Every structure is written in structure tokens, then in C-alpha cells.
Amino acid sequence: MRERDMAASNIVQANYEMRIAAPVDKVFPLACPVEEYKWIPGWKCDLVHCPNERVEQGTVFDEYSSAPFLAGKAWAKTTWTAVLHEPNRHRVHYAIKNVACDSLYKIEFSAPGSAESLAHLNFRYSASGRLGRNVIRRRGEAKIELMLQILATMLRHYCESGKPVPRDRIARLIATSRALTVADRARVLINTVAMAAKQDPLRQRYLTELGAGLR
């Protein structure tokens, strides 16, 4: 394989946009690993560096729920590092690294109106070896676009209703997507079970404080 062809096989770009009927100043702060407890059903993470429990430049956290989409595995750690955080411009960029990839995820919002937001999600997936190239070859672009669609759907539902999206709605997206193979769906199912069993003391405290009106 020529060097140019090899480079092309190591990278895929996925994009997704969605309108949200909520002001951008209320939507943007939710792009934070701690605030995601509010709107991502079953979300759990391990904060590595986030002293104020709010995303800022240099925030680092680990998560496992993206493994079926980004690592081609049912369970694998993915580390996110906020390499750019500009609240005044409503954008945060994360460097993302796991056993399969070393990627860049750009989350940016614009305000087409005073009471609405437009989410711009851009994911540049860079395979770091054979495992990542396998992810790309096996409908990788479509798979990552599905992951972005799921995240955008969850965010819009919370912003517009004040409640997390029903799990069965996300299950239908996964079940009807052509991006996922039978093996992919099995990995998602295994991951869901493992995530339910994972311990996350911060999540428990956050939800308790949220229920008491302290958040």
C-alpha cells in the first residue's frame, strides 16, 4: 500500500448537526463530563483532572461507554482531554485516546436565534494501529456519525423537555441503524450491562445534590 493510501485508511471524519430549541448559553454548559449526569442516561466517568467539577481547558476524564463505537470492543477505556475551552465562543474540543485511536472531537454551538441553538459536532478519528483501522473498515464513519446522532438526540431532548431521553428511543436508534453489525449490537449490549454495574461515587453524589436543589 502506498504511503498516501495508508494515511487515508488511518483517518475518517464524521460530522453531525442538530437544532435545539433552547438558548445557547443554557446548552453549552452541558458539554461537560459532570453535567452529563443530567442528560445522558446511565452516564458514568472517572474524573482524572477536573478540580472545579466543571469542564475547563486541561480537564481530563476517562469513560468506557464509547468503546463499541470507537474501539471496536465491548469494554475499553477512552481518555478525554479538553484541549480547547472557549465559553464565550461556545466551543470545547477534546483530544480522545484509547487502544484504537488518537482523535479530536470538536463540540461547537452557534445561536441562529435568541431561543435556539445549533450544535455542530465534528469528529476526526485517527487510527493508532490495526485495531483502529479495523474500526474504520467496518463502517467506521457511519458508526461514529451514529454515536454523534445519539449524543445530539439526548442533548436536545433534555434541553427541550428538562428530562433525560427515554432509553427505548435510543434503543430504537441503535436497533434500526445500518451502521452497526450484529457483533456491534452485541458489544453495545454487553457495554450497557457493564456500565450499569460500574461504580461511580461522583454520579451518586451529584444526583443526590441535584435532587436536593443544590446543583
XYZ file of N, CA, C and O in Angstrom:
860
model
N 0.845 -1.196 0.000
C 0.000 0.000 0.000
C 0.877 1.241 0.000
O 1.827 1.342 0.755
N 0.538 2.198 -0.888
C 1.301 3.425 -0.957
C 1.112 4.243 0.322
O 0.105 4.125 1.017
N 2.091 5.132 0.609
C 2.053 5.914 1.841
C 0.782 6.758 1.914
O 0.154 6.861 2.969
N 0.367 7.356 0.782
C -0.832 8.197 0.780
C -2.076 7.356 1.087
O -2.957 7.773 1.840
N -2.158 6.163 0.485
C -3.304 5.287 0.727
C -3.328 4.828 2.175
O -4.393 4.697 2.779
N -2.150 4.544 2.747
C -2.071 4.111 4.139
C -2.570 5.220 5.065
O -3.331 4.974 6.002
N -2.170 6.471 4.793
C -2.611 7.590 5.613
C -4.119 7.751 5.537
O -4.790 8.002 6.544
N -4.673 7.616 4.337
C -6.121 7.752 4.161
C -6.871 6.674 4.922
O -7.949 6.917 5.464
N -6.316 5.470 4.970
C -7.001 4.364 5.649
C -6.959 4.511 7.160
O -7.652 3.794 7.872
N -6.136 5.431 7.660
C -5.995 5.626 9.102
C -6.900 6.730 9.652
O -6.958 6.916 10.869
N -7.591 7.479 8.791
C -8.346 8.649 9.232
C -9.740 8.647 8.614
O -9.908 8.335 7.431
N -10.723 8.997 9.436
C -12.081 9.190 8.934
C -12.690 10.375 9.662
O -12.389 10.626 10.835
N -13.518 11.130 8.945
C -14.129 12.327 9.506
C -15.641 12.119 9.583
O -16.266 11.692 8.609
N -16.227 12.431 10.737
C -17.676 12.317 10.905
C -18.218 13.640 11.431
O -17.597 14.283 12.284
N -19.376 14.046 10.902
C -19.990 15.303 11.304
C -21.475 15.094 11.567
O -22.114 14.234 10.945
N -22.000 15.912 12.475
C -23.438 15.863 12.733
C -23.880 17.224 13.247
O -23.165 17.844 14.046
N -25.035 17.685 12.779
C -25.606 18.952 13.242
C -27.051 18.741 13.665
O -27.760 17.925 13.073
N -27.457 19.496 14.694
C -28.843 19.399 15.151
C -29.266 20.722 15.767
O -28.515 21.334 16.525
N -30.486 21.146 15.449
C -31.068 22.342 16.059
C -31.701 21.975 17.400
O -32.320 20.924 17.532
N -31.542 22.857 18.361
C -32.070 22.652 19.703
C -32.857 23.888 20.092
O -32.352 25.021 19.996
N -34.091 23.695 20.542
C -34.951 24.824 20.915
C -34.654 25.253 22.345
O -35.465 25.060 23.261
N -33.476 25.825 22.518
C -33.041 26.329 23.823
C -31.904 27.312 23.586
O -31.126 27.149 22.638
N -31.775 28.338 24.439
C -30.698 29.328 24.256
C -29.313 28.698 24.378
O -29.098 27.796 25.197
N -28.391 29.175 23.580
C -27.060 28.587 23.533
C -26.343 28.687 24.883
O -25.557 27.795 25.245
N -26.609 29.727 25.660
C -25.955 29.877 26.960
C -26.418 28.832 27.967
O -25.740 28.592 28.972
N -27.549 28.214 27.715
C -28.018 27.130 28.567
C -27.581 25.763 28.048
O -27.455 24.814 28.815
N -27.366 25.679 26.747
C -26.981 24.399 26.135
C -25.494 24.125 26.321
O -25.099 23.025 26.717
N -24.656 25.112 26.051
C -23.208 24.878 26.061
C -22.670 24.314 27.371
O -21.836 23.399 27.343
N -23.081 24.808 28.556
C -22.513 24.264 29.797
C -22.753 22.769 29.999
O -22.061 22.131 30.804
N -23.704 22.196 29.258
C -23.996 20.770 29.412
C -22.950 19.889 28.733
O -22.924 18.676 28.948
N -22.069 20.489 27.920
C -20.984 19.734 27.273
C -19.825 19.591 28.250
O -18.721 20.091 28.039
N -20.095 18.890 29.330
C -19.176 18.777 30.468
C -19.358 17.392 31.073
O -20.503 16.936 31.231
N -18.289 16.677 31.421
C -18.439 15.309 31.931
C -19.293 15.209 33.186
O -19.965 14.188 33.394
N -19.300 16.249 34.023
C -20.116 16.207 35.246
C -21.566 16.544 34.928
O -22.494 15.858 35.384
N -21.793 17.590 34.119
C -23.158 17.964 33.757
C -23.851 16.884 32.931
O -25.082 16.830 32.874
N -23.072 15.999 32.319
C -23.672 14.936 31.512
C -24.443 13.923 32.354
O -25.255 13.171 31.820
N -24.227 13.930 33.665
C -25.057 13.088 34.525
C -26.531 13.467 34.385
O -27.413 12.627 34.592
N -26.804 14.718 34.040
C -28.188 15.176 33.905
C -28.887 14.580 32.700
O -30.078 14.265 32.760
N -28.163 14.470 31.584
C -28.870 14.228 30.321
C -28.457 12.985 29.542
O -29.116 12.650 28.554
N -27.395 12.291 29.980
C -27.035 11.029 29.330
C -27.451 9.887 30.253
O -26.841 9.694 31.311
N -28.495 9.137 29.914
C -28.950 8.053 30.786
C -27.831 7.050 31.078
O -27.176 6.552 30.165
N -27.601 6.801 32.363
C -26.589 5.826 32.757
C -25.158 6.292 32.624
O -24.231 5.494 32.795
N -24.946 7.595 32.353
C -23.582 8.100 32.166
C -22.747 7.934 33.431
O -23.185 8.243 34.534
N -21.536 7.427 33.252
C -20.575 7.315 34.348
C -19.191 7.617 33.785
O -18.897 7.300 32.625
N -18.356 8.233 34.612
C -16.999 8.539 34.176
C -16.083 8.581 35.383
O -16.537 8.530 36.531
N -14.798 8.664 35.118
C -13.795 8.799 36.174
C -13.030 10.087 35.910
O -12.302 10.190 34.914
N -13.218 11.086 36.766
C -12.504 12.347 36.596
C -11.035 12.158 36.974
O -10.732 11.669 38.059
N -10.154 12.543 36.072
C -8.715 12.470 36.318
C -8.208 13.831 36.782
O -7.444 13.945 37.749
N -8.659 14.878 36.083
C -8.300 16.248 36.480
C -9.479 17.157 36.146
O -9.728 17.478 34.976
N -10.203 17.549 37.167
C -11.339 18.447 36.997
C -11.645 19.049 38.365
O -12.662 18.743 38.988
N -10.724 19.886 38.873
C -10.790 20.337 40.266
C -12.060 21.076 40.643
O -12.480 21.032 41.793
N -12.705 21.738 39.689
C -13.916 22.500 39.991
C -15.199 21.763 39.598
O -16.291 22.335 39.689
N -15.040 20.512 39.162
C -16.169 19.712 38.684
C -16.935 20.430 37.574
O -18.142 20.301 37.429
N -16.211 21.199 36.776
C -16.723 21.858 35.580
C -15.638 21.782 34.523
O -14.460 21.958 34.827
N -16.040 21.531 33.301
C -15.040 21.424 32.247
C -14.326 22.756 32.067
O -14.923 23.832 32.154
N -13.039 22.690 31.865
C -12.199 23.838 31.556
C -11.015 23.307 30.763
O -10.849 22.087 30.624
N -10.220 24.187 30.197
C -9.066 23.719 29.437
C -8.150 22.924 30.363
O -7.814 23.368 31.457
N -7.793 21.722 29.919
C -6.959 20.850 30.730
C -7.725 19.787 31.496
O -7.114 18.890 32.081
N -9.054 19.846 31.480
C -9.858 18.798 32.117
C -9.564 17.455 31.470
O -9.465 17.354 30.246
N -9.435 16.426 32.301
C -9.175 15.067 31.815
C -10.141 14.108 32.516
O -10.313 14.176 33.736
N -10.759 13.228 31.734
C -11.596 12.194 32.330
C -11.563 10.934 31.474
O -11.239 10.980 30.283
N -11.878 9.807 32.110
C -11.943 8.513 31.435
C -13.396 8.052 31.376
O -14.181 8.313 32.292
N -13.731 7.368 30.296
C -15.059 6.758 30.195
C -14.951 5.469 29.383
O -13.953 5.234 28.700
N -15.998 4.641 29.479
C -15.981 3.324 28.845
C -17.151 3.107 27.892
O -17.155 2.137 27.135
N -18.138 3.979 27.919
C -19.359 3.736 27.154
C -19.178 3.890 25.644
O -19.981 3.367 24.869
N -18.136 4.588 25.198
C -17.921 4.768 23.756
C -17.169 3.608 23.112
O -16.993 3.589 21.891
N -16.749 2.638 23.900
C -15.895 1.555 23.384
C -16.467 0.835 22.155
O -15.727 0.581 21.199
N -17.762 0.492 22.113
C -18.263 -0.202 20.918
C -18.165 0.636 19.648
O -18.076 0.084 18.551
N -18.171 1.952 19.777
C -18.123 2.828 18.605
C -16.701 3.222 18.221
O -16.383 3.332 17.039
N -15.841 3.445 19.216
C -14.509 3.999 18.950
C -13.378 2.990 19.045
O -12.302 3.220 18.496
N -13.596 1.896 19.759
C -12.516 0.922 19.950
C -12.825 -0.439 19.350
O -11.946 -1.301 19.299
N -14.061 -0.647 18.904
C -14.432 -1.949 18.363
C -14.436 -3.028 19.419
O -14.286 -4.210 19.109
N -14.616 -2.627 20.673
C -14.631 -3.550 21.798
C -15.852 -3.283 22.665
O -16.400 -2.169 22.675
N -16.265 -4.291 23.422
C -17.379 -4.102 24.345
C -16.970 -3.246 25.537
O -17.796 -2.550 26.131
N -15.674 -3.286 25.888
C -15.209 -2.572 27.078
C -13.775 -2.131 26.870
O -12.882 -2.936 26.638
N -13.558 -0.826 26.913
C -12.212 -0.279 26.781
C -12.237 1.143 27.298
O -13.217 1.868 27.118
N -11.161 1.553 27.941
C -11.073 2.908 28.486
C -10.732 3.903 27.384
O -9.836 3.671 26.580
N -11.447 5.020 27.387
C -11.135 6.128 26.493
C -10.888 7.367 27.350
O -11.700 7.700 28.219
N -9.770 8.026 27.113
C -9.395 9.218 27.875
C -9.669 10.470 27.050
O -9.246 10.574 25.901
N -10.385 11.413 27.662
C -10.733 12.682 27.029
C -9.950 13.801 27.711
O -9.940 13.895 28.938
N -9.342 14.668 26.923
C -8.625 15.829 27.438
C -9.142 17.074 26.728
O -9.131 17.139 25.494
N -9.602 18.052 27.500
C -10.096 19.295 26.911
C -8.901 20.144 26.475
O -8.199 20.722 27.305
N -8.654 20.182 25.172
C -7.504 20.921 24.643
C -7.869 22.341 24.246
O -6.990 23.166 23.993
N -9.169 22.625 24.193
C -9.631 23.982 23.935
C -10.978 24.154 24.627
O -11.865 23.304 24.492
N -11.112 25.246 25.378
C -12.378 25.536 26.051
C -12.601 27.037 25.976
O -11.890 27.814 26.601
N -13.588 27.435 25.177
C -13.867 28.855 24.967
C -15.362 29.104 25.188
O -16.158 29.096 24.241
N -15.757 29.314 26.443
C -17.180 29.534 26.739
C -17.781 30.718 25.994
O -18.951 30.681 25.608
N -16.983 31.775 25.793
C -17.508 32.958 25.104
C -17.822 32.680 23.633
O -18.643 33.369 23.022
N -17.194 31.632 23.098
C -17.465 31.239 21.707
C -18.250 29.930 21.634
O -18.457 29.379 20.562
N -18.641 29.430 22.802
C -19.474 28.231 22.916
C -18.852 27.034 22.192
O -19.500 26.361 21.389
N -17.598 26.774 22.531
C -16.959 25.616 21.922
C -15.957 24.979 22.878
O -15.308 25.656 23.678
N -15.884 23.651 22.788
C -14.916 22.877 23.546
C -14.433 21.753 22.636
O -15.224 21.133 21.921
N -13.115 21.546 22.623
C -12.509 20.490 21.802
C -11.813 19.498 22.722
O -11.128 19.893 23.674
N -11.998 18.228 22.416
C -11.388 17.165 23.219
C -10.431 16.323 22.378
O -10.791 15.886 21.264
N -9.238 16.084 22.907
C -8.366 15.049 22.368
C -8.828 13.742 22.989
O -9.039 13.660 24.207
N -9.001 12.718 22.159
C -9.564 11.449 22.610
C -8.587 10.330 22.270
O -8.148 10.200 21.119
N -8.280 9.516 23.269
C -7.277 8.460 23.070
C -7.734 7.170 23.733
O -8.194 7.176 24.877
N -7.617 6.065 22.993
C -7.842 4.731 23.553
C -6.950 3.729 22.825
O -6.013 4.135 22.129
N -7.232 2.457 22.972
C -6.358 1.429 22.387
C -6.412 1.424 20.865
O -5.547 0.837 20.213
N -7.441 2.083 20.279
C -7.615 2.025 18.831
C -7.357 3.334 18.119
O -7.049 3.336 16.924
N -7.483 4.461 18.829
C -7.424 5.736 18.115
C -6.801 6.842 18.956
O -6.676 6.732 20.176
N -6.435 7.881 18.258
C -5.924 9.116 18.868
C -6.593 10.240 18.074
O -6.110 10.640 17.019
N -7.729 10.743 18.575
C -8.636 11.520 17.752
C -8.925 12.896 18.327
O -8.483 13.231 19.430
N -9.699 13.695 17.582
C -10.078 15.034 18.004
C -11.575 15.207 17.799
O -12.093 14.983 16.698
N -12.259 15.613 18.865
C -13.706 15.806 18.835
C -14.004 17.268 19.135
O -13.689 17.768 20.211
N -14.626 17.956 18.175
C -14.961 19.368 18.325
C -16.465 19.513 18.571
O -17.274 19.073 17.742
N -16.807 20.114 19.707
C -18.200 20.383 20.054
C -18.369 21.898 20.030
O -17.763 22.613 20.831
N -19.187 22.385 19.110
C -19.350 23.826 18.955
C -20.833 24.149 18.771
O -21.573 23.374 18.171
N -21.239 25.282 19.323
C -22.628 25.710 19.226
C -22.690 27.118 18.653
O -21.853 27.964 18.952
N -23.707 27.360 17.850
C -23.995 28.713 17.374
C -25.429 29.046 17.756
O -26.198 28.174 18.171
N -25.774 30.313 17.636
C -27.098 30.771 18.056
C -27.821 31.407 16.879
O -27.730 32.625 16.669
N -28.561 30.626 16.081
C -29.308 31.214 14.962
C -30.454 32.105 15.414
O -30.958 32.910 14.641
N -30.861 31.967 16.667
C -31.909 32.806 17.245
C -31.707 32.897 18.741
O -30.947 32.118 19.329
N -32.384 33.828 19.403
C -32.171 34.017 20.834
C -32.655 32.835 21.663
O -32.201 32.643 22.791
N -33.559 32.047 21.119
C -34.129 30.924 21.877
C -33.800 29.583 21.239
O -34.469 28.588 21.513
N -32.783 29.543 20.410
C -32.400 28.275 19.792
C -30.891 28.192 19.610
O -30.183 29.199 19.599
N -30.427 26.958 19.490
C -29.000 26.687 19.310
C -28.833 25.705 18.164
O -29.740 24.926 17.849
N -27.679 25.748 17.562
C -27.309 24.771 16.545
C -26.044 24.082 17.006
O -25.012 24.734 17.213
N -26.142 22.788 17.231
C -24.986 22.001 17.665
C -24.211 21.538 16.437
O -24.790 20.962 15.511
N -22.903 21.798 16.446
C -22.006 21.340 15.378
C -21.037 20.333 16.008
O -20.204 20.721 16.837
N -21.142 19.089 15.631
C -20.280 18.042 16.181
C -19.375 17.526 15.073
O -19.852 17.104 14.013
N -18.086 17.570 15.308
C -17.100 17.150 14.314
C -16.102 16.206 14.966
O -15.479 16.562 15.971
N -15.966 15.021 14.409
C -15.097 14.002 14.994
C -14.088 13.540 13.943
O -14.463 13.000 12.899
N -12.810 13.776 14.224
C -11.740 13.301 13.341
C -11.094 12.087 13.996
O -10.335 12.204 14.961
N -11.440 10.928 13.465
C -10.971 9.654 14.028
C -9.659 9.263 13.361
O -9.600 9.093 12.140
N -8.608 9.121 14.158
C -7.295 8.736 13.639
C -6.904 7.398 14.261
O -6.646 7.322 15.467
N -6.869 6.367 13.441
C -6.486 5.043 13.932
C -5.038 5.064 14.389
O -4.170 5.641 13.733
N -4.781 4.426 15.520
C -3.409 4.371 16.032
C -2.757 3.006 15.787
O -1.645 2.767 16.237
N -3.448 2.146 15.058
C -2.898 0.815 14.778
C -3.934 -0.047 14.083
O -4.950 0.448 13.569
N -3.679 -1.343 14.062
C -4.560 -2.280 13.344
C -5.990 -2.241 13.868
O -6.948 -2.278 13.090
N -6.151 -2.180 15.178
C -7.493 -2.177 15.761
C -8.307 -0.983 15.269
O -9.486 -1.118 14.902
N -7.706 0.191 15.243
C -8.399 1.376 14.755
C -8.710 1.295 13.266
O -9.771 1.741 12.817
N -7.789 0.735 12.486
C -8.056 0.575 11.050
C -9.217 -0.381 10.826
O -10.019 -0.208 9.894
N -9.339 -1.387 11.675
C -10.484 -2.299 11.583
C -11.789 -1.571 11.878
O -12.810 -1.815 11.230
N -11.756 -0.661 12.860
C -12.945 0.139 13.161
C -13.353 0.937 11.932
O -14.532 0.989 11.562
N -12.391 1.559 11.271
C -12.675 2.370 10.084
C -13.245 1.507 8.968
O -14.236 1.874 8.322
N -12.637 0.354 8.731
C -13.077 -0.519 7.636
C -14.484 -1.047 7.866
O -15.228 -1.272 6.909
N -14.861 -1.254 9.104
C -16.172 -1.833 9.426
C -17.196 -0.729 9.691
O -17.706 -0.587 10.778
N -17.453 0.066 8.660
C -18.453 1.137 8.699
C -18.123 2.194 9.753
O -19.011 2.734 10.424
N -16.844 2.483 9.904
C -16.405 3.387 10.957
C -17.036 4.769 10.893
O -17.509 5.286 11.909
N -17.060 5.383 9.704
C -17.620 6.725 9.602
C -19.090 6.739 10.013
O -19.530 7.589 10.797
N -19.859 5.777 9.482
C -21.286 5.703 9.813
C -21.495 5.404 11.296
O -22.432 5.918 11.922
N -20.618 4.599 11.861
C -20.734 4.232 13.277
C -20.508 5.460 14.178
O -21.236 5.681 15.157
N -19.507 6.265 13.832
C -19.229 7.464 14.636
C -20.334 8.493 14.438
O -20.733 9.170 15.394
N -20.848 8.619 13.217
C -21.974 9.520 12.990
C -23.182 9.111 13.831
O -23.903 9.965 14.367
N -23.409 7.810 13.958
C -24.498 7.325 14.808
C -24.261 7.719 16.260
O -25.190 8.169 16.951
N -23.028 7.572 16.741
C -22.713 7.978 18.105
C -23.000 9.468 18.304
O -23.595 9.866 19.325
N -22.623 10.300 17.330
C -22.887 11.738 17.426
C -24.388 12.023 17.394
O -24.881 12.888 18.122
N -25.107 11.293 16.561
C -26.556 11.462 16.498
C -27.208 11.120 17.837
O -28.110 11.824 18.303
N -26.762 10.034 18.454
C -27.298 9.630 19.754
C -27.046 10.720 20.793
O -27.948 11.105 21.545
N -25.815 11.235 20.837
C -25.486 12.282 21.802
C -26.317 13.549 21.559
O -26.834 14.164 22.503
N -26.447 13.956 20.299
C -27.225 15.154 19.975
C -28.697 14.970 20.323
O -29.359 15.895 20.811
N -29.216 13.781 20.079
C -30.612 13.487 20.403
C -30.851 13.563 21.908
O -31.851 14.130 22.372
N -29.924 13.019 22.685
C -30.025 13.085 24.141
C -29.992 14.532 24.626
O -30.782 14.943 25.490
N -29.059 15.309 24.065
C -28.906 16.701 24.488
C -30.148 17.512 24.142
O -30.651 18.277 24.974
N -30.654 17.365 22.928
C -31.839 18.128 22.526
C -33.048 17.779 23.383
O -33.780 18.665 23.822
N -33.223 16.488 23.648
C -34.380 16.075 24.438
C -34.328 16.691 25.832
O -35.332 17.201 26.335
N -33.144 16.675 26.449
C -33.031 17.254 27.789
C -33.252 18.765 27.763
O -33.968 19.317 28.605
N -32.637 19.434 26.809
C -32.752 20.890 26.742
C -34.185 21.338 26.478
O -34.614 22.395 26.957
N -34.929 20.553 25.713
C -36.278 20.954 25.334
C -37.348 20.452 26.296
O -38.450 21.013 26.341
N -37.042 19.407 27.067
C -38.054 18.839 27.964
C -37.680 18.918 29.439
O -38.538 18.780 30.310
N -36.376 19.094 29.719
C -35.910 19.101 31.099
C -35.762 17.717 31.694
O -35.503 17.580 32.897
N -35.890 16.689 30.855
C -35.794 15.312 31.330
C -34.852 14.521 30.424
O -34.726 14.822 29.231
N -34.192 13.473 30.959
C -33.361 12.619 30.104
C -34.222 11.920 29.055
O -35.404 11.637 29.285
N -33.634 11.642 27.933
C -34.357 10.960 26.861
C -34.747 9.546 27.315
O -33.986 8.892 28.028
N -35.936 9.064 26.942
C -36.294 7.679 27.271
C -35.307 6.693 26.643
O -34.922 6.855 25.477
N -34.927 5.707 27.411
C -33.930 4.753 26.910
C -34.422 4.009 25.675
O -33.615 3.641 24.807
N -35.727 3.764 25.582
C -36.216 2.998 24.436
C -36.061 3.767 23.125
O -35.941 3.169 22.058
N -36.023 5.101 23.198
C -35.806 5.881 21.985
C -34.394 5.666 21.462
O -34.185 5.520 20.241
N -33.419 5.649 22.351
C -32.037 5.382 21.933
C -31.886 3.938 21.472
O -31.186 3.661 20.491
N -32.571 3.032 22.148
C -32.524 1.622 21.741
C -33.046 1.452 20.318
O -32.508 0.646 19.541
N -34.077 2.215 19.945
C -34.608 2.129 18.583
C -33.610 2.667 17.563
O -33.463 2.098 16.472
N -32.912 3.759 17.917
C -31.881 4.280 17.011
C -30.817 3.223 16.735
O -30.376 3.043 15.600
N -30.393 2.546 17.794
C -29.360 1.519 17.657
C -29.885 0.323 16.871
O -29.209 -0.206 15.981
N -31.118 -0.092 17.174
C -31.681 -1.289 16.541
C -31.931 -1.099 15.049
O -31.834 -2.053 14.270
N -32.244 0.124 14.635
C -32.585 0.364 13.233
C -31.422 0.898 12.401
O -31.555 1.041 11.185
N -30.289 1.154 13.031
C -29.145 1.716 12.299
C -28.472 0.667 11.430
O -28.204 -0.455 11.874
N -28.172 1.049 10.204
C -27.424 0.171 9.303
C -25.921 0.247 9.549
O -25.155 -0.495 8.938
N -25.525 1.167 10.423
C -24.092 1.325 10.701
C -23.547 0.191 11.554
O -22.350 -0.078 11.538
N -24.425 -0.463 12.303
C -23.979 -1.474 13.260
C -24.211 -2.881 12.745
O -25.289 -3.208 12.237
N -23.201 -3.715 12.910
C -23.340 -5.128 12.593
C -23.952 -5.846 13.792
O -24.142 -5.263 14.868
N -24.260 -7.124 13.613
C -24.768 -7.926 14.728
C -23.751 -7.947 15.858
O -24.099 -7.832 17.038
N -22.473 -8.073 15.509
C -21.412 -8.081 16.530
C -21.354 -6.743 17.258
O -21.156 -6.692 18.469
N -21.543 -5.628 16.526
C -21.544 -4.305 17.149
C -22.677 -4.194 18.166
O -22.489 -3.665 19.273
N -23.860 -4.658 17.793
C -25.010 -4.578 18.702
C -24.774 -5.416 19.951
O -25.189 -5.031 21.053
N -24.101 -6.551 19.779
C -23.768 -7.385 20.937
C -22.802 -6.641 21.857
O -22.941 -6.688 23.086
N -21.842 -5.936 21.270
C -20.892 -5.155 22.078
C -21.623 -4.043 22.833
O -21.310 -3.778 24.002
N -22.557 -3.380 22.170
C -23.323 -2.324 22.830
C -24.099 -2.893 24.011
O -24.142 -2.300 25.096
N -24.714 -4.052 23.823
C -25.484 -4.683 24.895
C -24.592 -5.051 26.079
O -24.925 -4.775 27.244
N -23.449 -5.653 25.790
C -22.509 -6.023 26.857
C -22.026 -4.777 27.583
O -21.930 -4.746 28.818
N -21.739 -3.727 26.817
C -21.278 -2.478 27.420
C -22.345 -1.888 28.337
O -22.038 -1.398 29.434
N -23.610 -1.938 27.905
C -24.701 -1.398 28.710
C -24.798 -2.108 30.056
O -24.973 -1.477 31.106
N -24.664 -3.430 30.031
C -24.716 -4.222 31.266
C -23.524 -3.881 32.162
O -23.671 -3.685 33.378
N -22.343 -3.785 31.557
C -21.137 -3.475 32.339
C -21.209 -2.063 32.919
O -20.785 -1.831 34.061
N -21.743 -1.119 32.158
C -21.869 0.253 32.658
C -22.824 0.318 33.846
O -22.610 1.078 34.795
N -23.883 -0.473 33.800
C -24.839 -0.487 34.912
C -24.176 -0.966 36.197
O -24.532 -0.527 37.298
N -23.197 -1.858 36.064
C -22.518 -2.409 37.240
C -21.348 -1.551 37.707
O -20.873 -1.708 38.838
N -20.889 -0.634 36.860
C -19.719 0.181 37.205
C -20.020 1.131 38.363
O -21.082 1.740 38.427
N -19.089 1.271 39.269
C -19.236 2.193 40.390
C -18.811 3.600 39.977
O -17.822 3.782 39.270
N -19.589 4.593 40.415
C -19.257 5.990 40.155
C -19.778 6.827 41.323
O -20.901 7.345 41.280
N -18.978 6.974 42.383
C -19.429 7.729 43.564
C -19.805 9.174 43.253
O -20.722 9.723 43.858
N -19.097 9.799 42.291
C -19.417 11.179 41.947
C -20.826 11.275 41.376
O -21.573 12.203 41.693
N -21.210 10.327 40.554
C -22.560 10.329 39.985
C -23.615 10.254 41.080
O -24.612 10.994 41.060
N -23.387 9.371 42.046
C -24.348 9.224 43.138
C -24.480 10.534 43.918
O -25.596 10.983 44.223
N -23.357 11.151 44.221
C -23.389 12.420 44.965
C -24.037 13.517 44.143
O -24.851 14.300 44.657
N -23.689 13.579 42.869
C -24.238 14.623 42.002
C -25.756 14.527 41.924
O -26.458 15.533 42.065
N -26.257 13.317 41.691
C -27.707 13.152 41.531
C -28.434 13.433 42.846
O -29.543 13.965 42.853
N -27.787 13.093 43.967
C -28.372 13.409 45.281
C -28.464 14.919 45.457
O -29.497 15.462 45.878
N -27.375 15.629 45.144
C -27.364 17.086 45.262
C -28.329 17.734 44.286
O -28.987 18.733 44.594
N -28.437 17.160 43.088
C -29.362 17.687 42.090
C -30.795 17.566 42.592
O -31.601 18.509 42.488
N -31.125 16.407 43.175
C -32.460 16.192 43.697
C -32.784 17.106 44.855
O -33.956 17.464 45.074
N -31.764 17.509 45.611
C -31.960 18.406 46.756
C -31.902 19.886 46.370
O -31.987 20.761 47.226
N -31.759 20.153 45.076
C -31.712 21.528 44.593
C -30.399 22.232 44.844
O -30.333 23.463 44.819
N -29.329 21.452 45.057
C -28.018 22.034 45.353
C -27.172 22.170 44.097
O -26.056 22.676 44.156
N -27.679 21.727 42.982
C -26.957 21.831 41.705
C -27.784 22.675 40.730
O -28.998 22.596 40.713
